[in-house]
Short mmCIF file of C-alpha atoms in Angstrom, two decimals:
data_model
loop_
_atom_site.label_atom_id
_atom_site.label_comp_id
_atom_site.label_asym_id
_atom_site.label_seq_id
_atom_site.Cartn_x
_atom_site.Cartn_y
_atom_site.Cartn_z
CA UNK C 12 88.84 131.36 70.84
CA UNK C 13 88.50 134.36 73.19
CA UNK C 14 90.63 132.55 75.76
CA UNK C 15 93.44 132.02 73.21
CA UNK C 16 93.37 135.67 72.17
CA UNK C 17 93.48 136.75 75.81
CA UNK C 18 96.41 134.46 76.60
CA UNK C 19 98.26 135.59 73.46
CA UNK C 20 97.70 139.26 74.38
CA UNK C 21 98.97 138.75 77.93
CA UNK C 22 102.02 136.87 76.62
CA UNK C 23 102.86 139.64 74.16
CA UNK C 24 102.47 142.29 76.85
CA UNK C 25 104.66 140.31 79.22
CA UNK C 26 107.35 139.78 76.57
CA UNK C 27 107.27 143.48 75.71
CA UNK C 28 107.69 144.55 79.34
CA UNK C 29 110.23 141.92 80.37
CA UNK C 30 113.23 143.39 78.49
CA UNK C 31 112.63 146.87 79.92
CA UNK C 32 112.35 145.44 83.42
CA UNK C 33 115.64 143.60 83.00
CA UNK C 34 117.34 146.79 81.84
CA UNK C 35 116.05 149.15 84.50
CA UNK C 36 118.72 150.19 86.95
CA UNK C 37 117.87 150.60 90.62
CA UNK C 38 119.21 153.41 92.80
CA UNK C 39 121.84 152.29 95.32
CA UNK C 40 122.43 149.06 93.35
CA UNK C 41 125.57 148.17 91.38
CA UNK C 42 125.67 149.34 87.77
CA UNK C 43 126.64 147.02 84.91
CA UNK C 44 130.33 146.58 84.14
CA UNK C 45 131.85 148.58 81.31
CA UNK C 46 134.85 147.30 79.38
CA UNK C 47 135.28 149.09 76.07
CA UNK C 48 137.96 150.44 73.76
CA UNK C 49 139.37 153.93 74.15
CA UNK C 50 140.36 156.00 71.09
CA UNK C 51 143.93 154.64 71.34
CA UNK C 52 142.58 151.08 71.18
CA UNK C 53 143.36 150.22 74.81
CA UNK C 54 140.63 148.57 76.84
CA UNK C 55 139.12 150.58 79.68
CA UNK C 56 137.36 148.98 82.62
CA UNK C 57 134.91 150.99 84.74
CA UNK C 58 136.00 149.05 87.82
CA UNK C 59 139.35 150.88 87.60
CA UNK C 60 137.53 153.99 88.86
CA UNK C 61 136.23 152.36 92.03
CA UNK C 62 136.57 154.91 94.82
CA UNK C 63 135.43 157.83 92.63
CA UNK C 64 132.13 159.41 91.75
CA UNK C 65 131.65 158.75 88.03
CA UNK C 66 129.25 160.33 85.60
CA UNK C 67 128.62 157.88 82.75
CA UNK C 68 127.49 159.83 79.71
CA UNK C 69 126.04 158.06 76.65
CA UNK C 70 126.18 160.30 73.58
CA UNK C 71 126.90 160.41 69.83
CA UNK C 72 128.75 162.77 67.51
CA UNK C 73 125.61 163.22 65.38
CA UNK C 74 123.36 164.02 68.36
CA UNK C 75 122.69 167.78 68.57
CA UNK C 76 121.44 167.75 72.18
CA UNK C 77 124.48 165.66 73.19
CA UNK C 78 126.85 168.17 71.65
CA UNK C 79 125.03 171.04 73.39
CA UNK C 80 125.34 169.19 76.69
CA UNK C 81 129.15 169.15 76.32
CA UNK C 82 129.51 172.61 77.87
CA UNK C 83 127.72 171.47 81.02
CA UNK C 84 129.89 168.35 81.18
CA UNK C 85 133.07 170.44 80.79
CA UNK C 86 131.94 172.75 83.61
CA UNK C 87 131.18 169.79 85.89
CA UNK C 88 134.46 168.09 85.07
CA UNK C 89 136.53 171.22 85.65
CA UNK C 90 134.70 171.98 88.91
CA UNK C 91 134.92 168.50 90.46
CA UNK C 92 137.87 166.72 88.79
CA UNK C 93 140.05 167.27 91.87
CA UNK C 94 137.30 166.14 94.24
CA UNK C 95 137.12 162.41 93.58
CA UNK C 96 135.00 162.81 90.42
CA UNK C 97 135.40 162.00 86.75
CA UNK C 98 133.35 161.45 83.62
CA UNK C 99 133.28 158.45 81.31
CA UNK C 100 131.64 159.18 77.97
CA UNK C 101 130.39 156.26 75.90
CA UNK C 102 129.66 157.09 72.28
CA UNK C 103 127.06 155.05 70.43
CA UNK C 104 128.58 156.06 67.09
CA UNK C 105 129.10 153.16 64.70
CA UNK C 106 132.69 151.94 64.21
CA UNK C 107 132.52 153.19 60.61
CA UNK C 108 132.00 156.72 62.01
CA UNK C 109 135.14 156.59 64.16
CA UNK C 110 136.64 159.72 62.56
CA UNK C 111 133.46 161.73 63.23
CA UNK C 112 133.55 160.54 66.84
CA UNK C 113 137.20 161.55 67.25
CA UNK C 114 136.56 164.93 65.58
CA UNK C 115 133.65 165.61 67.96
CA UNK C 116 135.79 164.76 71.00
CA UNK C 117 138.40 167.27 69.87
CA UNK C 118 135.93 169.97 68.77
CA UNK C 119 133.97 169.80 72.03
CA UNK C 120 137.06 169.67 74.28
CA UNK C 121 136.15 166.36 75.92
CA UNK C 122 139.32 165.62 77.92
CA UNK C 123 137.98 162.80 80.12
CA UNK C 124 137.73 159.08 79.28
CA UNK C 125 136.08 158.41 75.92
CA UNK C 126 134.80 154.97 74.87
CA UNK C 127 133.05 153.51 71.84
CA UNK C 128 129.94 151.46 72.63
CA UNK C 129 129.58 147.83 71.60
CA UNK C 130 125.74 148.01 71.78
CA UNK C 131 125.73 145.52 74.68
CA UNK C 132 126.90 148.22 77.07
CA UNK C 133 124.23 150.79 76.18
CA UNK C 134 121.63 148.00 76.25
CA UNK C 135 122.76 146.92 79.72
CA UNK C 136 122.12 150.48 80.93
CA UNK C 137 118.73 150.59 79.21
CA UNK C 138 119.73 153.56 77.03
CA UNK C 139 116.81 154.43 74.79
CA UNK C 140 117.54 158.09 74.04
CA UNK C 141 120.51 160.42 73.90
CA UNK C 142 122.05 161.95 75.82
CA UNK C 143 121.65 159.57 78.76
CA UNK C 144 123.62 159.96 81.97
CA UNK C 145 124.14 157.91 85.13
CA UNK C 146 125.91 159.04 88.30
CA UNK C 147 127.56 156.29 90.30
CA UNK C 148 129.03 156.47 93.79
CA UNK C 149 132.57 155.43 94.80
CA UNK C 150 131.35 151.86 95.46
CA UNK C 151 129.92 151.53 91.92
CA UNK C 152 126.25 151.96 92.83
CA UNK C 153 123.73 154.10 90.96
CA UNK C 154 122.99 157.44 92.65
CA UNK C 155 121.04 159.28 89.96
CA UNK C 156 120.04 159.12 86.32
CA UNK C 157 118.08 161.10 83.77
CA UNK C 158 117.10 164.75 83.71
CA UNK C 159 118.78 165.64 87.03
CA UNK C 160 122.08 165.09 85.23
CA UNK C 161 121.46 167.48 82.34
CA UNK C 162 121.90 171.20 81.83
CA UNK C 163 121.99 173.39 84.94
CA UNK C 164 120.60 170.55 87.05
CA UNK C 165 123.85 168.59 86.62
CA UNK C 166 125.82 170.97 88.86
CA UNK C 167 123.05 170.97 91.48
CA UNK C 168 122.98 167.17 91.56
CA UNK C 169 126.76 166.88 91.81
CA UNK C 170 126.86 169.46 94.63
CA UNK C 171 124.36 167.33 96.51
CA UNK C 172 126.65 164.30 96.50
CA UNK C 173 130.20 165.66 96.21
CA UNK C 174 131.14 167.72 99.23
CA UNK C 175 134.23 169.95 99.38
#
């Protein structure tokens, strides 16, 4: 009986860890593809930005910290947009909240590429909290993720990789 409980416990632990291992992204490794709809309905493919540094920003219109982060994203975009850099924001808003998403884009002055998540995309990046950001290099490999891409640290991280 103890052996069965032990085996069952190990199996449950393994099954609980396996999905997070599959979703963890490794630095200097290719990031998952992104092909999602833009506000105008046209499909956008991340591979179209090959050759640029891209900050992938997962957010939502209802997320207070995400909306506060917008000013840092605008500053980064305006500073580096002419230096081989852009931002792709992926909203995890539900399709039924499309109008709230579009209103937030306008209200926050988000002029870069905006996409609506299909759940598979955020899952493939292992997004568990918002906002979540990933910086990829011109070859499509992960350079940085997490806290170094938020607030004042965002500009420091970008300066490290994007040289004038």
